[in-house]
XYZ file of C-alpha atoms in Angstrom:
730
model
C -53.416 -96.793 47.141
C -54.269 -100.437 46.835
C -52.411 -102.276 44.103
C -53.253 -105.829 42.824
C -50.637 -108.503 42.249
C -49.248 -108.737 38.708
C -47.946 -111.711 36.770
C -44.275 -111.976 35.969
C -43.159 -110.579 32.609
C -39.992 -110.725 30.534
C -38.401 -107.415 31.582
C -35.579 -107.515 29.033
C -37.576 -106.825 25.826
C -41.194 -106.029 26.853
C -42.400 -102.709 28.118
C -44.775 -103.346 31.046
C -48.058 -101.645 31.547
C -48.589 -99.830 34.869
C -49.930 -101.959 37.782
C -53.610 -101.688 38.203
C -55.220 -100.493 41.362
C -57.402 -97.801 43.117
C -56.434 -94.176 43.774
C -57.874 -91.362 45.851
C -57.713 -88.801 42.979
C -57.383 -88.396 39.263
C -54.086 -86.674 39.772
C -52.759 -89.533 41.823
C -53.651 -91.971 39.140
C -52.089 -89.974 36.336
C -48.871 -89.507 38.336
C -48.705 -93.300 38.865
C -49.086 -94.072 35.269
C -46.528 -91.384 34.112
C -43.936 -92.370 36.721
C -44.235 -96.059 35.737
C -44.133 -95.393 32.057
C -40.887 -93.483 32.259
C -39.238 -96.334 34.085
C -40.267 -98.636 31.118
C -39.033 -96.455 28.349
C -42.348 -94.998 27.052
C -44.343 -91.865 27.810
C -48.150 -91.382 27.898
C -50.678 -88.651 27.062
C -54.335 -88.106 27.819
C -56.397 -89.187 24.858
C -59.892 -88.538 26.187
C -61.231 -87.245 29.516
C -64.185 -86.151 31.533
C -62.654 -84.807 34.540
C -65.144 -86.067 37.125
C -65.881 -89.350 35.404
C -63.082 -90.986 33.421
C -59.727 -90.516 31.775
C -58.157 -92.498 28.834
C -54.371 -92.570 28.658
C -52.502 -93.742 25.606
C -48.920 -94.109 24.557
C -47.505 -90.786 23.155
C -46.630 -92.744 19.965
C -50.198 -93.753 19.283
C -52.107 -92.526 16.266
C -50.811 -91.677 12.766
C -49.310 -88.542 11.282
C -51.865 -86.316 9.607
C -50.508 -83.881 7.055
C -51.910 -80.448 7.893
C -50.211 -78.363 5.216
C -50.674 -78.573 1.452
C -47.554 -79.055 -0.723
C -46.484 -75.979 -2.499
C -43.498 -74.590 -4.471
C -42.258 -72.630 -1.514
C -43.417 -75.026 1.290
C -40.781 -76.429 3.487
C -40.776 -80.221 3.174
C -40.676 -82.486 6.315
C -37.222 -83.898 6.640
C -37.914 -86.576 9.317
C -40.471 -89.340 9.582
C -43.152 -89.011 12.207
C -42.597 -90.474 15.739
C -46.220 -91.937 15.624
C -46.475 -95.647 15.089
C -50.188 -96.050 15.862
C -49.129 -97.778 19.056
C -52.214 -99.651 20.560
C -51.293 -99.144 24.258
C -54.140 -97.780 26.255
C -55.205 -97.691 29.961
C -58.397 -96.285 31.493
C -59.166 -94.609 34.790
C -62.837 -94.465 36.012
C -64.301 -92.780 39.059
C -66.668 -94.769 41.233
C -67.817 -93.763 44.728
C -65.014 -91.127 44.981
C -62.385 -93.594 44.141
C -60.432 -93.917 40.810
C -59.909 -97.399 39.441
C -57.161 -98.059 36.823
C -57.550 -100.908 34.273
C -55.418 -101.849 31.333
C -57.283 -101.861 28.039
C -54.209 -102.810 25.898
C -50.825 -103.221 27.466
C -48.814 -103.886 24.188
C -46.556 -101.593 22.285
C -45.409 -101.794 18.726
C -42.116 -99.963 19.002
C -38.742 -100.148 20.946
C -38.348 -98.504 24.377
C -36.900 -94.957 24.337
C -33.280 -94.643 25.396
C -33.734 -91.109 26.995
C -36.704 -89.132 28.351
C -35.673 -86.388 25.872
C -37.047 -88.608 23.123
C -40.570 -87.620 24.196
C -41.858 -84.330 23.067
C -44.061 -83.988 26.178
C -41.051 -84.199 28.357
C -39.342 -81.460 26.286
C -42.361 -79.162 26.553
C -41.715 -75.905 28.286
C -43.934 -74.574 31.135
C -45.718 -71.236 30.874
C -43.017 -69.646 32.981
C -40.203 -71.012 30.807
C -41.836 -69.649 27.649
C -41.969 -66.233 29.238
C -38.237 -66.523 30.082
C -37.503 -67.420 26.538
C -39.544 -64.525 25.256
C -37.876 -61.956 27.509
C -34.334 -63.214 26.990
C -34.871 -63.333 23.231
C -35.948 -59.719 23.339
C -32.714 -58.995 25.200
C -30.707 -60.518 22.321
C -29.670 -63.724 24.123
C -28.767 -66.744 21.958
C -30.702 -70.017 22.376
C -27.881 -71.837 24.135
C -27.622 -68.945 26.580
C -31.305 -69.106 27.205
C -31.078 -72.867 27.719
C -28.260 -72.419 30.255
C -30.355 -69.981 32.221
C -33.331 -72.424 32.239
C -31.144 -75.325 33.353
C -29.704 -73.259 36.279
C -33.310 -73.031 37.529
C -34.274 -76.598 36.644
C -31.244 -79.049 36.485
C -33.681 -81.874 35.330
C -34.736 -79.932 32.125
C -34.420 -82.313 29.164
C -35.258 -79.757 26.427
C -32.435 -78.787 24.046
C -31.649 -75.715 21.874
C -33.918 -77.082 19.113
C -36.966 -76.680 21.406
C -35.807 -73.131 22.228
C -35.493 -72.320 18.497
C -39.054 -73.647 17.957
C -40.541 -71.441 20.749
C -38.642 -68.360 19.418
C -40.005 -69.028 16.023
C -43.555 -69.244 17.334
C -43.088 -66.026 19.215
C -41.683 -64.242 16.113
C -44.760 -65.359 14.128
C -46.991 -64.083 16.814
C -48.595 -67.444 17.321
C -47.547 -67.774 20.980
C -48.901 -65.202 23.314
C -49.846 -65.454 26.992
C -53.334 -66.354 26.254
C -52.066 -69.004 23.747
C -49.925 -70.514 26.529
C -52.866 -70.821 28.840
C -55.114 -72.307 26.226
C -52.397 -74.718 25.245
C -51.981 -75.774 28.793
C -55.706 -76.608 29.008
C -55.723 -78.519 25.717
C -52.358 -80.317 25.772
C -52.263 -83.965 26.286
C -50.143 -83.899 29.475
C -51.131 -82.203 32.675
C -48.127 -79.939 33.189
C -49.375 -78.890 36.649
C -48.569 -82.406 38.008
C -46.194 -83.771 35.425
C -42.818 -85.010 36.673
C -39.607 -86.052 34.969
C -37.057 -88.585 35.922
C -33.488 -87.677 36.768
C -30.511 -89.874 35.984
C -31.118 -91.885 39.250
C -34.704 -92.576 38.362
C -35.943 -90.210 41.143
C -38.924 -88.081 40.211
C -38.385 -84.279 40.387
C -41.360 -82.004 40.068
C -40.751 -79.377 37.424
C -43.414 -76.800 37.915
C -43.617 -76.919 41.699
C -40.113 -77.726 43.236
C -38.225 -75.924 40.465
C -40.301 -72.873 39.610
C -39.063 -70.657 36.799
C -38.631 -67.015 37.503
C -39.918 -64.263 35.238
C -40.614 -60.591 35.689
C -43.799 -61.045 37.820
C -41.871 -63.121 40.333
C -39.009 -60.602 40.298
C -41.507 -58.051 41.292
C -42.755 -60.026 44.224
C -42.010 -59.409 47.895
C -40.722 -62.929 48.246
C -37.962 -62.193 45.688
C -37.130 -58.921 47.366
C -36.218 -60.906 50.410
C -34.294 -63.604 48.418
C -30.633 -64.593 48.862
C -29.599 -62.813 45.673
C -31.097 -59.407 46.750
C -29.652 -59.807 50.303
C -26.145 -60.518 48.948
C -26.368 -57.532 46.620
C -27.385 -55.198 49.395
C -24.357 -56.374 51.551
C -22.150 -55.833 48.569
C -23.336 -52.212 48.134
C -22.697 -51.476 51.924
C -19.254 -53.018 51.618
C -18.350 -50.831 48.632
C -19.626 -47.678 50.317
C -17.335 -48.405 53.211
C -14.498 -49.037 50.833
C -14.951 -45.925 48.708
C -15.475 -43.564 51.648
C -11.783 -43.246 52.681
C -10.983 -42.415 49.040
C -13.095 -39.224 49.329
C -15.675 -40.373 46.749
C -18.622 -40.618 49.148
C -17.763 -38.056 51.696
C -20.219 -35.683 53.408
C -23.069 -38.159 52.782
C -22.713 -37.445 49.071
C -22.317 -39.845 46.208
C -24.054 -43.178 45.730
C -23.635 -46.751 44.472
C -26.265 -48.908 42.689
C -25.903 -52.489 41.429
C -28.237 -54.792 39.519
C -29.139 -58.001 41.319
C -27.523 -60.589 39.151
C -29.770 -63.612 38.579
C -29.158 -65.750 35.407
C -32.865 -66.848 35.442
C -34.182 -63.283 35.048
C -33.572 -61.343 31.844
C -31.195 -58.373 32.532
C -33.760 -55.780 31.777
C -36.040 -57.155 34.455
C -33.451 -57.573 37.236
C -33.942 -55.622 40.427
C -31.674 -52.726 41.370
C -30.157 -52.071 44.833
C -29.345 -48.418 45.557
C -27.669 -46.706 48.438
C -29.717 -43.948 50.124
C -29.002 -40.190 50.211
C -28.086 -38.154 53.236
C -26.500 -40.918 55.282
C -22.982 -41.621 56.498
C -21.650 -43.970 53.778
C -18.838 -45.327 56.046
C -21.449 -46.809 58.332
C -23.717 -48.292 55.697
C -25.216 -51.744 56.387
C -27.218 -54.098 54.159
C -30.561 -53.194 55.682
C -29.988 -49.530 54.824
C -30.505 -50.021 51.114
C -33.348 -49.229 48.685
C -34.558 -51.944 46.318
C -36.051 -50.795 43.026
C -37.687 -52.602 40.143
C -36.323 -52.343 36.670
C -38.616 -49.484 35.845
C -37.724 -47.471 38.996
C -40.495 -48.485 41.310
C -39.409 -48.629 44.988
C -40.032 -52.090 46.337
C -38.206 -51.903 49.575
C -37.015 -49.089 51.873
C -34.523 -48.892 54.670
C -35.624 -49.390 58.197
C -36.092 -46.221 60.273
C -33.576 -45.203 62.976
C -34.036 -43.033 66.052
C -32.673 -39.510 66.496
C -30.048 -38.213 65.523
C -30.402 -40.246 62.373
C -32.398 -38.635 59.542
C -35.180 -40.561 57.901
C -33.942 -42.498 54.818
C -34.306 -40.811 51.510
C -33.931 -42.211 48.009
C -31.170 -40.388 46.218
C -31.987 -37.602 43.831
C -29.636 -39.382 41.444
C -32.108 -42.254 41.065
C -33.611 -40.953 37.686
C -29.924 -40.593 36.379
C -29.047 -44.109 37.390
C -32.200 -45.524 35.776
C -31.284 -43.738 32.492
C -27.734 -45.345 32.537
C -29.288 -48.652 33.149
C -31.762 -48.138 30.327
C -29.450 -46.746 27.684
C -26.176 -48.520 28.443
C -27.523 -51.751 29.919
C -25.115 -51.247 32.849
C -24.612 -53.786 35.637
C -23.643 -51.111 38.201
C -23.247 -47.385 38.437
C -21.087 -45.189 40.811
C -21.613 -41.565 41.415
C -18.477 -40.136 42.895
C -17.838 -36.719 44.495
C -14.102 -37.243 44.360
C -12.121 -33.952 44.411
C -10.003 -34.981 41.339
C -13.193 -35.584 39.278
C -14.434 -32.059 40.297
C -11.160 -30.159 39.784
C -10.299 -31.655 36.353
C -13.418 -30.055 34.898
C -12.104 -26.616 36.133
C -8.863 -26.594 34.094
C -10.798 -25.334 31.132
C -14.235 -24.137 32.104
C -15.377 -24.009 28.499
C -14.358 -27.457 27.448
C -17.060 -30.020 26.869
C -14.690 -32.978 27.092
C -11.814 -34.382 29.150
C -9.034 -36.014 26.981
C -5.977 -37.967 27.908
C -3.662 -40.382 26.089
C -0.593 -42.584 26.532
C -1.170 -43.346 30.244
C -0.984 -46.947 31.646
C -4.299 -46.775 33.470
C -6.194 -46.073 30.269
C -5.965 -49.881 29.732
C -8.323 -50.276 32.660
C -11.073 -48.462 30.780
C -13.411 -50.600 28.738
C -12.561 -50.711 24.995
C -9.318 -48.713 25.409
C -5.568 -49.415 25.261
C -2.383 -47.505 26.093
C -2.121 -45.705 22.863
C -5.799 -44.792 22.646
C -7.171 -41.316 23.454
C -9.644 -41.502 26.220
C -12.577 -38.989 25.858
C -14.968 -38.237 28.732
C -17.900 -35.878 28.043
C -18.469 -32.968 30.504
C -21.914 -31.714 31.317
C -22.850 -28.566 33.266
C -23.989 -28.872 36.898
C -27.450 -27.847 38.140
C -28.825 -26.913 41.510
C -30.634 -30.249 41.782
C -29.203 -33.507 40.551
C -32.549 -34.756 39.127
C -32.340 -31.828 36.672
C -29.200 -33.498 35.058
C -31.170 -36.243 33.438
C -31.686 -34.635 30.131
C -28.084 -33.498 29.670
C -26.758 -36.845 30.887
C -28.965 -38.745 28.400
C -27.763 -36.464 25.544
C -24.119 -37.119 26.525
C -24.642 -40.942 26.636
C -26.227 -40.872 23.149
C -23.568 -38.522 21.742
C -20.710 -40.699 23.220
C -21.960 -44.299 22.804
C -18.610 -45.717 23.763
C -18.098 -43.796 27.024
C -18.440 -45.393 30.411
C -18.205 -42.105 32.367
C -19.662 -38.643 32.370
C -18.175 -35.759 34.270
C -20.447 -33.062 35.895
C -18.565 -29.728 36.082
C -17.768 -28.622 39.610
C -19.542 -31.637 40.943
C -18.199 -35.203 40.313
C -18.546 -38.087 37.930
C -20.856 -40.986 37.037
C -19.143 -44.215 36.061
C -20.659 -47.539 35.025
C -19.733 -51.025 33.708
C -21.134 -54.401 32.743
C -20.802 -55.614 36.325
C -19.923 -54.219 39.815
C -16.365 -55.501 39.197
C -15.940 -53.690 35.937
C -17.438 -50.605 37.432
C -15.150 -50.553 40.451
C -12.013 -51.153 38.274
C -12.936 -48.335 35.901
C -13.804 -46.028 38.753
C -10.351 -46.468 40.226
C -8.685 -45.955 36.834
C -10.743 -42.838 36.008
C -9.894 -41.146 39.359
C -6.237 -41.995 38.797
C -6.322 -40.417 35.345
C -8.132 -37.321 36.578
C -5.505 -36.906 39.277
C -2.673 -37.500 36.828
C -4.053 -34.792 34.519
C -4.206 -32.304 37.374
C -0.606 -33.075 38.575
C 0.763 -32.781 34.857
C -1.074 -29.489 34.536
C 0.513 -28.163 37.576
C 3.873 -29.169 36.110
C 3.090 -27.348 32.891
C 2.860 -30.544 30.932
C 0.219 -31.551 28.370
C -1.592 -34.805 29.331
C -3.584 -34.954 26.064
C -0.592 -35.448 23.737
C 1.403 -38.691 23.402
C 4.709 -37.268 24.626
C 3.160 -35.099 27.426
C 5.305 -32.120 26.394
C 5.099 -28.555 27.567
C 1.797 -26.766 27.238
C 1.739 -24.074 24.605
C 0.079 -20.580 24.682
C -2.581 -19.639 22.243
C -3.935 -16.060 22.594
C -3.172 -16.182 26.272
C -4.666 -19.585 26.759
C -2.609 -22.773 27.198
C -3.029 -25.191 24.361
C -1.992 -28.862 23.806
C 0.832 -28.782 21.376
C 3.784 -26.791 20.031
C 6.453 -24.837 21.828
C 5.490 -22.314 24.549
C 7.086 -19.014 25.177
C 6.281 -19.310 28.793
C 4.885 -22.068 30.969
C 2.379 -22.005 33.849
C 3.827 -21.611 37.291
C 4.547 -24.957 38.817
C 2.090 -25.561 41.636
C -0.483 -22.968 40.512
C -3.975 -23.883 39.596
C -6.176 -21.174 38.314
C -8.253 -20.078 35.269
C -5.346 -18.096 33.808
C -4.095 -21.342 32.258
C -6.632 -23.172 30.255
C -6.292 -25.986 27.747
C -7.722 -25.856 24.152
C -7.786 -28.651 21.624
C -5.009 -28.955 19.090
C -5.398 -26.504 16.201
C -4.094 -28.948 13.598
C -4.124 -32.733 13.204
C -3.663 -35.448 10.619
C -5.930 -38.351 9.708
C -4.306 -41.146 7.708
C -5.595 -44.223 5.960
C -3.396 -47.337 5.927
C -3.649 -49.094 2.543
C -1.775 -47.183 -0.118
C -0.879 -44.417 2.210
C 1.112 -45.988 5.071
C 1.451 -49.491 3.776
C 1.794 -50.884 0.241
C -1.406 -52.202 -1.198
C 0.394 -55.434 -1.921
C 0.830 -55.997 1.804
C -2.932 -55.984 2.203
C -3.946 -57.836 -0.948
C -1.045 -60.338 -1.064
C -0.379 -61.065 2.599
C -3.173 -60.055 4.969
C -6.193 -61.028 2.868
C -4.828 -64.394 1.795
C -3.728 -65.190 5.459
C -7.230 -64.511 6.642
C -8.755 -66.539 3.814
C -6.555 -69.537 4.449
C -6.938 -69.527 8.290
C -10.577 -68.710 8.812
C -11.797 -72.265 9.266
C -8.849 -73.082 11.535
C -9.357 -70.079 13.630
C -13.094 -70.706 14.121
C -12.521 -74.334 15.010
C -9.917 -73.471 17.586
C -11.778 -70.681 19.307
C -15.327 -71.598 18.609
C -16.499 -71.772 22.255
C -14.813 -68.513 23.279
C -17.080 -65.474 24.053
C -15.107 -63.363 21.426
C -15.657 -65.851 18.584
C -19.312 -66.273 19.508
C -19.692 -62.585 19.239
C -17.966 -62.594 15.824
C -20.388 -65.417 14.746
C -23.365 -63.393 15.935
C -22.273 -60.442 13.885
C -21.700 -62.742 10.842
C -25.050 -64.292 11.199
C -26.761 -60.891 11.091
C -24.753 -59.784 8.074
C -25.292 -63.003 6.208
C -29.095 -62.922 6.903
C -29.144 -59.410 5.423
C -27.040 -60.586 2.439
C -29.466 -63.481 1.774
C -32.401 -61.148 1.963
C -30.747 -58.806 -0.617
C -29.616 -61.652 -2.848
C -25.828 -60.996 -2.387
C -23.720 -63.429 -4.443
C -21.795 -66.001 -2.406
C -24.089 -65.809 0.673
C -25.177 -69.156 1.940
C -27.525 -69.895 4.991
C -25.938 -70.598 8.329
C -27.507 -73.669 10.067
C -28.558 -73.448 13.817
C -26.122 -74.394 16.531
C -27.748 -77.761 17.290
C -26.738 -79.366 13.972
C -23.105 -79.241 15.327
C -20.330 -76.796 15.099
C -18.542 -78.477 12.127
C -21.440 -77.582 9.838
C -21.770 -74.086 11.305
C -18.026 -73.412 10.785
C -18.138 -74.747 7.242
C -20.963 -72.487 6.251
C -19.362 -69.506 7.951
C -16.082 -70.084 6.264
C -17.774 -70.291 2.867
C -19.463 -66.837 3.501
C -16.274 -65.274 4.876
C -14.205 -66.514 1.985
C -16.719 -65.040 -0.474
C -16.669 -61.739 1.382
C -12.849 -61.604 1.328
C -12.762 -62.382 -2.422
C -15.037 -59.448 -3.216
C -13.249 -57.181 -0.631
C -16.341 -56.461 1.389
C -16.112 -53.480 3.759
C -18.459 -54.737 6.500
C -17.756 -54.650 10.198
C -18.506 -58.302 10.824
C -15.803 -59.440 8.359
C -13.241 -56.843 9.488
C -13.699 -57.760 13.130
C -13.093 -61.437 12.407
C -10.226 -60.739 10.082
C -8.714 -58.702 12.859
C -8.842 -61.583 15.360
C -7.287 -63.893 12.756
C -4.555 -61.432 11.994
C -3.900 -60.823 15.769
C -3.064 -64.539 16.053
C -0.738 -64.198 13.090
C 1.022 -61.129 14.562
C 1.258 -62.805 18.054
C 2.812 -65.969 16.462
C 5.271 -63.867 14.378
C 3.805 -65.303 11.166
C 2.888 -61.694 10.174
C 4.966 -58.484 10.272
C 3.480 -55.104 9.475
C 5.072 -53.471 6.265
C 5.168 -49.661 6.110
C 6.823 -47.372 3.528
C 10.341 -46.110 4.489
C 9.151 -42.504 4.801
C 6.505 -43.277 7.336
C 8.725 -43.559 10.535
C 10.492 -40.253 9.761
C 7.245 -38.426 9.045
C 5.573 -39.644 12.104
C 8.502 -38.617 14.263
C 8.571 -35.179 12.724
C 4.898 -34.621 13.313
C 5.232 -35.903 16.842
C 8.071 -33.536 17.602
C 6.052 -30.649 16.318
C 3.052 -31.472 18.523
C 0.824 -32.435 15.540
C -1.620 -35.190 16.556
C -1.938 -38.099 14.103
C -5.027 -40.447 13.914
C -5.671 -43.564 11.753
C -8.815 -44.364 9.902
C -8.909 -47.769 8.205
C -11.250 -50.530 7.337
C -9.496 -52.985 9.526
C -10.394 -53.022 13.212
C -8.675 -50.699 15.611
C -7.042 -53.749 17.238
C -5.542 -54.778 13.892
C -4.409 -51.254 13.203
C -2.542 -51.179 16.496
C -1.024 -54.570 15.883
C 0.269 -53.502 12.486
C 2.034 -50.398 13.959
C 3.228 -52.271 17.023
C 4.823 -55.064 14.857
C 6.068 -52.992 11.875
C 9.245 -53.563 9.950
C 10.551 -50.373 11.700
C 9.559 -51.377 15.238
C 6.777 -50.128 17.428
C 5.333 -46.870 15.925
C 2.371 -46.548 18.202
C 4.008 -43.900 20.369
C 3.579 -41.408 17.505
C -0.245 -42.003 17.187
C -3.080 -40.488 19.147
C -5.954 -42.682 18.210
C -7.488 -45.211 15.803
C -10.806 -45.349 13.950
C -12.448 -48.255 12.094
C -15.740 -48.774 10.280
C -17.705 -48.779 13.523
C -17.851 -44.914 13.039
C -19.053 -45.405 9.516
C -18.058 -46.154 5.942
C -14.953 -44.431 4.695
C -16.787 -43.241 1.598
C -19.536 -41.538 3.568
C -19.167 -37.857 4.799
C -21.024 -38.611 8.005
C -18.113 -40.875 9.155
C -15.735 -37.865 9.182
C -18.200 -35.690 11.098
C -18.129 -38.466 13.771
C -14.373 -38.453 13.824
C -14.241 -34.635 14.123
C -16.640 -34.764 17.070
C -14.704 -37.587 18.824
C -11.317 -35.840 18.326
C -12.721 -32.459 19.399
C -11.927 -30.457 16.284
C -14.375 -27.618 15.915
C -13.286 -26.442 12.404
C -13.216 -29.357 9.969
C -10.525 -27.586 7.883
C -8.129 -27.965 10.857
C -7.971 -31.665 10.090
C -5.883 -32.892 7.056
C -6.969 -36.279 5.611
C -4.474 -38.310 3.575
C -5.868 -41.220 1.504
C -5.230 -43.256 -1.634
C -8.948 -43.393 -2.597
C -10.728 -40.823 -4.659
C -14.130 -41.756 -3.273
C -12.803 -41.319 0.251
C -11.301 -37.943 -0.576
C -14.601 -36.761 -2.013
C -16.479 -37.801 1.211
C -13.950 -36.181 3.547
C -13.937 -32.927 1.490
C -17.775 -32.948 1.772
C -17.352 -32.976 5.512
C -15.088 -29.960 5.281
C -11.636 -31.575 5.851
C -8.523 -30.682 3.932
C -7.596 -33.672 1.691
C -4.441 -34.970 -0.009
C -4.308 -38.069 -2.172
C -1.348 -40.392 -1.669
C 0.259 -41.666 -4.886
C 2.106 -44.933 -4.200
C 3.207 -47.917 -6.348
C 0.272 -50.265 -6.745
C -2.444 -47.638 -6.025
C -5.412 -47.442 -8.268
C -5.759 -44.790 -11.006
C -7.337 -41.418 -10.352
C -9.929 -39.605 -12.585
C -8.647 -36.914 -14.771
C -9.059 -33.383 -13.222
C -9.830 -34.923 -9.843
C -9.043 -31.554 -8.209
C -7.025 -32.908 -5.228
C -3.356 -32.171 -4.261
C -1.262 -35.374 -4.475
C 1.977 -36.469 -2.804
C 4.325 -39.397 -3.328
C 5.727 -39.283 0.210
C 4.442 -38.297 3.668
C 7.576 -36.185 4.042
C 6.100 -33.728 1.573
C 3.560 -32.718 4.214
């Protein structure tokens, strides 16, 4: 390039035009103009062009705003003035004898220099690949700032913000941004994105679309990506885990398998590749090159290399269809298929049982969503001659038990999964420990499914889970003569008006949540837990606004600042509390606020004086007791753990909240019956203070008693239910 001399200018206030000269190509000329413009605090766009003859480049603030939409009663009004100032700046490039010559037509500007490149819309414009990433991650439920984080991981020089992501999401929702639209937009837009560059903080140009390519599904499906660092590291990790699990007996005899998603923040989870160990090979000798790589829809993209005799040709495991179902339904990050002996034997204790149950064991805390006092339920499916034939029954079990992270296969083994390989490994170790503990307790004649792990009891020649036994199984024996059946009787209690006074909820818990919601959100706003709470609230509030619920106010987007977001959320939450809304989003947030109160000793759970004695009596008789309340399971446990009579959780087998359904809907009680494993609804006794809840439970077939306590609401005349004033009457 030849550049002519330029006169001196006052650099303090005046934005200089680019130096004139000759260039070998149109692209070189445009790059020169853009690079120089950014150093001066302005940006340019193509105003007019004939590709092989000339190109006119103007300031991106040139022209005037033209109103395209008519005013209407429901039309959103523009809040900010246009950036356009009718700036006169203009330069022209002309082609003559295969050389492009740049001249300045008007080098003046009528506005101040920009302070940051992000002030220019053209610099914030997403590439086609970035738009595809936004579309895919939005479909996966990711929030705009999560999407922006992924984009910036791929391109650190990206100047777009969450507002730009919101705008693209809105266009996608309206159906106004498809793949074809992106292509057409790229042809028509003022800037040439194929050659456009942005300036980093040091003023060094960094090419966006060439040196920092965005990754989407088509690239994830490419052979280049199959050989990438991310895939190679995942293959090495699978090999390492195979070698680790082999001595534990989980992958012996060439059986079992491990599969892990290739984690890459730039690729939506549902499109990430999957690395899978092969079948029929010695797992203790696995190496990274011995792995299969599959696409997200199960297409084999890479196979292990062949080895000479005596090695067998590699074979993709018959479990592959089952693994793909787990990834599809549970959005797992990794899956382990174990042939561990304890996983096989635990399904033999009762060959007719469809579930494995255990409670009050320390290692239950290592299972996702469970605590020490919870009852862990693992579904059992029947084995088949070929593993691929298990796909249907495995799918049914995952849908019937949406909270489970494991499925036992009778006389075979277990499938275990988690959000990541670390979560999956941790849970696999805990599950195998619990299976082994149940077997050893069984051999000792003890019941692993009851809180006190007391002696097994005999029912019609079969060993049950509660009560006193006339004889116990022989220690050390393990046969089908001693089989476990679920408890024949259990209790389901509500909290308000049954276990605790209504005044404790209305006068202590609700006001505490109401008074601390804004403080809690401000202190924990950036935590993953609170962001999840906010997501639930946003969904509920949007539904409330659409239905015209009183007290619902719109929640502004994140980019306006967390103070405004928190204030709007607090207004909605306070309105929900004042009307005693029974919605999961509110109860979950209240639970987290109350947890802080219990942990700081600002709150103490209050229960009626007859409650501890009744719980102890039922516990001693082997009767299982469960709790069903509007408050979250976590709050329920906090209340009983921090009661005015000490920790009462040792008497309880499980907790249910509104995630199983509304307490005034019969379907909720069917869900509880199925989870607990009670075949006859009449074998469960429900105690509540609410007439509407009593009607719903009776419709589900449960026995029902209504609790009459001070402060409880009135009952209809001739309500037809038995009533009690104390739990000791049961």
